Amino acid sequence: MDNGIGFFLGHILESLLNYIQGMSNADVLWLVIGLLGQCLFMMRFIVQWIHSERHQKSLIPVSFWYLSLAGGVIVLAYGIHKLDPVIILGQLPGTIVYLRNLMLIHNGKENNTPR
């Protein structure tokens, strides 16, 4: 690893550890919850990209909506805990859209089922 990159990553890690040391256990837990939500939310793009590459066209798999909903709800909970209106207003409408898309997908499957 290049010394510049190593120094940069070391500085980031040191800053993160200093940030966490000043936090209560509950705040650290909420930080982990928020980061988990962001990771789930980010994974949806990777899942969609892999799915599209496999099919050689842009597609959105159902798992994209599940990851969106899970990540969105967790980040929304984090935003509510932090009383952060930017996070709350950013995640609340999206969460409704993700849930509605899943409802439409599942209603469509029910309508296509032979009786």
PDB file of C-alpha atoms in Angstrom:
ATOM      1  CA  MET A   1       0.000   0.000   0.000  1.00  0.00           C
ATOM      2  CA  ASP A   2       1.282   3.445  -0.885  1.00  0.00           C
ATOM      3  CA  ASN A   3       2.444   5.487   2.121  1.00  0.00           C
ATOM      4  CA  GLY A   4       0.007   8.261   1.206  1.00  0.00           C
ATOM      5  CA  ILE A   5      -2.961   5.894   1.208  1.00  0.00           C
ATOM      6  CA  GLY A   6      -1.767   4.164   4.384  1.00  0.00           C
ATOM      7  CA  PHE A   7      -1.345   7.507   6.132  1.00  0.00           C
ATOM      8  CA  PHE A   8      -4.784   8.638   4.980  1.00  0.00           C
ATOM      9  CA  LEU A   9      -6.502   5.419   6.150  1.00  0.00           C
ATOM     10  CA  GLY A  10      -4.602   5.548   9.450  1.00  0.00           C
ATOM     11  CA  HIS A  11      -5.723   9.140   9.976  1.00  0.00           C
ATOM     12  CA  ILE A  12      -9.353   8.219   9.217  1.00  0.00           C
ATOM     13  CA  LEU A  13      -9.218   5.251  11.623  1.00  0.00           C
ATOM     14  CA  GLU A  14      -7.616   7.371  14.351  1.00  0.00           C
ATOM     15  CA  SER A  15     -10.257  10.086  13.904  1.00  0.00           C
ATOM     16  CA  LEU A  16     -13.044   7.495  14.069  1.00  0.00           C
ATOM     17  CA  LEU A  17     -11.633   5.964  17.260  1.00  0.00           C
ATOM     18  CA  ASN A  18     -11.303   9.411  18.857  1.00  0.00           C
ATOM     19  CA  TYR A  19     -14.894  10.170  17.871  1.00  0.00           C
ATOM     20  CA  ILE A  20     -16.194   6.915  19.351  1.00  0.00           C
ATOM     21  CA  GLN A  21     -14.225   7.269  22.612  1.00  0.00           C
ATOM     22  CA  GLY A  22     -16.248  10.331  23.542  1.00  0.00           C
ATOM     23  CA  MET A  23     -19.565   8.513  23.067  1.00  0.00           C
ATOM     24  CA  SER A  24     -21.755   6.612  25.501  1.00  0.00           C
ATOM     25  CA  ASN A  25     -22.421   2.916  24.886  1.00  0.00           C
ATOM     26  CA  ALA A  26     -25.947   3.769  23.733  1.00  0.00           C
ATOM     27  CA  ASP A  27     -24.602   6.308  21.241  1.00  0.00           C
ATOM     28  CA  VAL A  28     -22.089   3.767  19.909  1.00  0.00           C
ATOM     29  CA  LEU A  29     -24.929   1.275  19.489  1.00  0.00           C
ATOM     30  CA  TRP A  30     -26.973   3.837  17.537  1.00  0.00           C
ATOM     31  CA  LEU A  31     -23.939   4.656  15.404  1.00  0.00           C
ATOM     32  CA  VAL A  32     -23.588   0.953  14.549  1.00  0.00           C
ATOM     33  CA  ILE A  33     -27.320   0.771  13.767  1.00  0.00           C
ATOM     34  CA  GLY A  34     -27.067   3.805  11.475  1.00  0.00           C
ATOM     35  CA  LEU A  35     -24.018   2.381   9.697  1.00  0.00           C
ATOM     36  CA  LEU A  36     -25.770  -0.981   9.273  1.00  0.00           C
ATOM     37  CA  GLY A  37     -28.707   0.786   7.645  1.00  0.00           C
ATOM     38  CA  GLN A  38     -26.383   2.681   5.310  1.00  0.00           C
ATOM     39  CA  CYS A  39     -24.578  -0.553   4.378  1.00  0.00           C
ATOM     40  CA  LEU A  40     -27.868  -2.282   3.543  1.00  0.00           C
ATOM     41  CA  PHE A  41     -28.954   0.749   1.554  1.00  0.00           C
ATOM     42  CA  MET A  42     -25.661   0.775  -0.377  1.00  0.00           C
ATOM     43  CA  MET A  43     -25.849  -2.983  -1.048  1.00  0.00           C
ATOM     44  CA  ARG A  44     -28.990  -2.470  -3.103  1.00  0.00           C
ATOM     45  CA  PHE A  45     -26.934  -0.745  -5.798  1.00  0.00           C
ATOM     46  CA  ILE A  46     -24.387  -3.560  -5.881  1.00  0.00           C
ATOM     47  CA  VAL A  47     -27.170  -6.169  -6.101  1.00  0.00           C
ATOM     48  CA  GLN A  48     -28.852  -4.229  -8.922  1.00  0.00           C
ATOM     49  CA  TRP A  49     -25.559  -3.821 -10.776  1.00  0.00           C
ATOM     50  CA  ILE A  50     -24.708  -7.542 -10.566  1.00  0.00           C
ATOM     51  CA  HIS A  51     -28.249  -8.498 -11.622  1.00  0.00           C
ATOM     52  CA  SER A  52     -28.112  -6.130 -14.597  1.00  0.00           C
ATOM     53  CA  GLU A  53     -24.672  -7.387 -15.653  1.00  0.00           C
ATOM     54  CA  ARG A  54     -25.891 -10.994 -15.568  1.00  0.00           C
ATOM     55  CA  HIS A  55     -28.839 -10.131 -17.803  1.00  0.00           C
ATOM     56  CA  GLN A  56     -26.897  -7.619 -19.943  1.00  0.00           C
ATOM     57  CA  LYS A  57     -29.586  -4.963 -19.482  1.00  0.00           C
ATOM     58  CA  SER A  58     -30.678  -2.616 -16.736  1.00  0.00           C
ATOM     59  CA  LEU A  59     -33.060  -4.444 -14.391  1.00  0.00           C
ATOM     60  CA  ILE A  60     -34.202  -3.972 -10.811  1.00  0.00           C
ATOM     61  CA  PRO A  61     -34.494  -7.268  -8.904  1.00  0.00           C
ATOM     62  CA  VAL A  62     -36.999  -7.699  -6.061  1.00  0.00           C
ATOM     63  CA  SER A  63     -34.087  -7.896  -3.613  1.00  0.00           C
ATOM     64  CA  PHE A  64     -33.312  -4.254  -4.496  1.00  0.00           C
ATOM     65  CA  TRP A  65     -36.633  -3.221  -2.944  1.00  0.00           C
ATOM     66  CA  TYR A  66     -36.139  -5.385   0.158  1.00  0.00           C
ATOM     67  CA  LEU A  67     -32.669  -3.921   0.737  1.00  0.00           C
ATOM     68  CA  SER A  68     -34.070  -0.426   0.104  1.00  0.00           C
ATOM     69  CA  LEU A  69     -36.848  -0.948   2.642  1.00  0.00           C
ATOM     70  CA  ALA A  70     -34.613  -2.536   5.295  1.00  0.00           C
ATOM     71  CA  GLY A  71     -31.874   0.065   4.916  1.00  0.00           C
ATOM     72  CA  GLY A  72     -34.360   2.928   4.699  1.00  0.00           C
ATOM     73  CA  VAL A  73     -36.247   1.889   7.838  1.00  0.00           C
ATOM     74  CA  ILE A  74     -33.021   1.459   9.820  1.00  0.00           C
ATOM     75  CA  VAL A  75     -31.621   4.817   8.683  1.00  0.00           C
ATOM     76  CA  LEU A  76     -35.026   6.398   9.395  1.00  0.00           C
ATOM     77  CA  ALA A  77     -34.951   4.963  12.938  1.00  0.00           C
ATOM     78  CA  TYR A  78     -31.445   6.384  13.356  1.00  0.00           C
ATOM     79  CA  GLY A  79     -32.627   9.783  12.106  1.00  0.00           C
ATOM     80  CA  ILE A  80     -35.585   9.754  14.485  1.00  0.00           C
ATOM     81  CA  HIS A  81     -33.291   8.834  17.377  1.00  0.00           C
ATOM     82  CA  LYS A  82     -30.945  11.696  16.463  1.00  0.00           C
ATOM     83  CA  LEU A  83     -33.918  14.030  15.819  1.00  0.00           C
ATOM     84  CA  ASP A  84     -32.318  14.854  12.460  1.00  0.00           C
ATOM     85  CA  PRO A  85     -34.924  16.375  10.133  1.00  0.00           C
ATOM     86  CA  VAL A  86     -32.661  15.957   7.084  1.00  0.00           C
ATOM     87  CA  ILE A  87     -32.455  12.189   7.567  1.00  0.00           C
ATOM     88  CA  ILE A  88     -36.117  11.859   8.546  1.00  0.00           C
ATOM     89  CA  LEU A  89     -37.412  13.871   5.581  1.00  0.00           C
ATOM     90  CA  GLY A  90     -34.964  12.132   3.257  1.00  0.00           C
ATOM     91  CA  GLN A  91     -35.887   8.585   4.279  1.00  0.00           C
ATOM     92  CA  LEU A  92     -39.604   8.725   5.087  1.00  0.00           C
ATOM     93  CA  PRO A  93     -40.938   9.221   1.528  1.00  0.00           C
ATOM     94  CA  GLY A  94     -38.522   6.638   0.133  1.00  0.00           C
ATOM     95  CA  THR A  95     -39.617   4.062   2.689  1.00  0.00           C
ATOM     96  CA  ILE A  96     -43.220   4.485   1.546  1.00  0.00           C
ATOM     97  CA  VAL A  97     -42.168   4.059  -2.102  1.00  0.00           C
ATOM     98  CA  TYR A  98     -40.141   0.897  -1.347  1.00  0.00           C
ATOM     99  CA  LEU A  99     -43.055  -0.629   0.551  1.00  0.00           C
ATOM    100  CA  ARG A 100     -45.498   0.236  -2.229  1.00  0.00           C
ATOM    101  CA  ASN A 101     -43.231  -1.307  -4.875  1.00  0.00           C
ATOM    102  CA  LEU A 102     -43.052  -4.531  -2.869  1.00  0.00           C
ATOM    103  CA  MET A 103     -46.850  -4.530  -2.533  1.00  0.00           C
ATOM    104  CA  LEU A 104     -47.233  -4.084  -6.306  1.00  0.00           C
ATOM    105  CA  ILE A 105     -44.741  -6.879  -6.993  1.00  0.00           C
ATOM    106  CA  HIS A 106     -46.481  -9.303  -4.641  1.00  0.00           C
ATOM    107  CA  ASN A 107     -49.981  -8.353  -5.856  1.00  0.00           C
ATOM    108  CA  GLY A 108     -48.804  -8.963  -9.417  1.00  0.00           C
ATOM    109  CA  LYS A 109     -47.544 -12.427  -8.485  1.00  0.00           C
ATOM    110  CA  GLU A 110     -50.871 -13.275  -6.862  1.00  0.00           C
ATOM    111  CA  ASN A 111     -52.771 -12.178  -9.977  1.00  0.00           C
ATOM    112  CA  ASN A 112     -50.559 -14.332 -12.221  1.00  0.00           C
ATOM    113  CA  THR A 113     -51.007 -17.476 -10.131  1.00  0.00           C
ATOM    114  CA  PRO A 114     -53.185 -20.149 -11.818  1.00  0.00           C
ATOM    115  CA  ARG A 115     -56.331 -20.956  -9.832  1.00  0.00           C
TER     116      ARG A 115
END
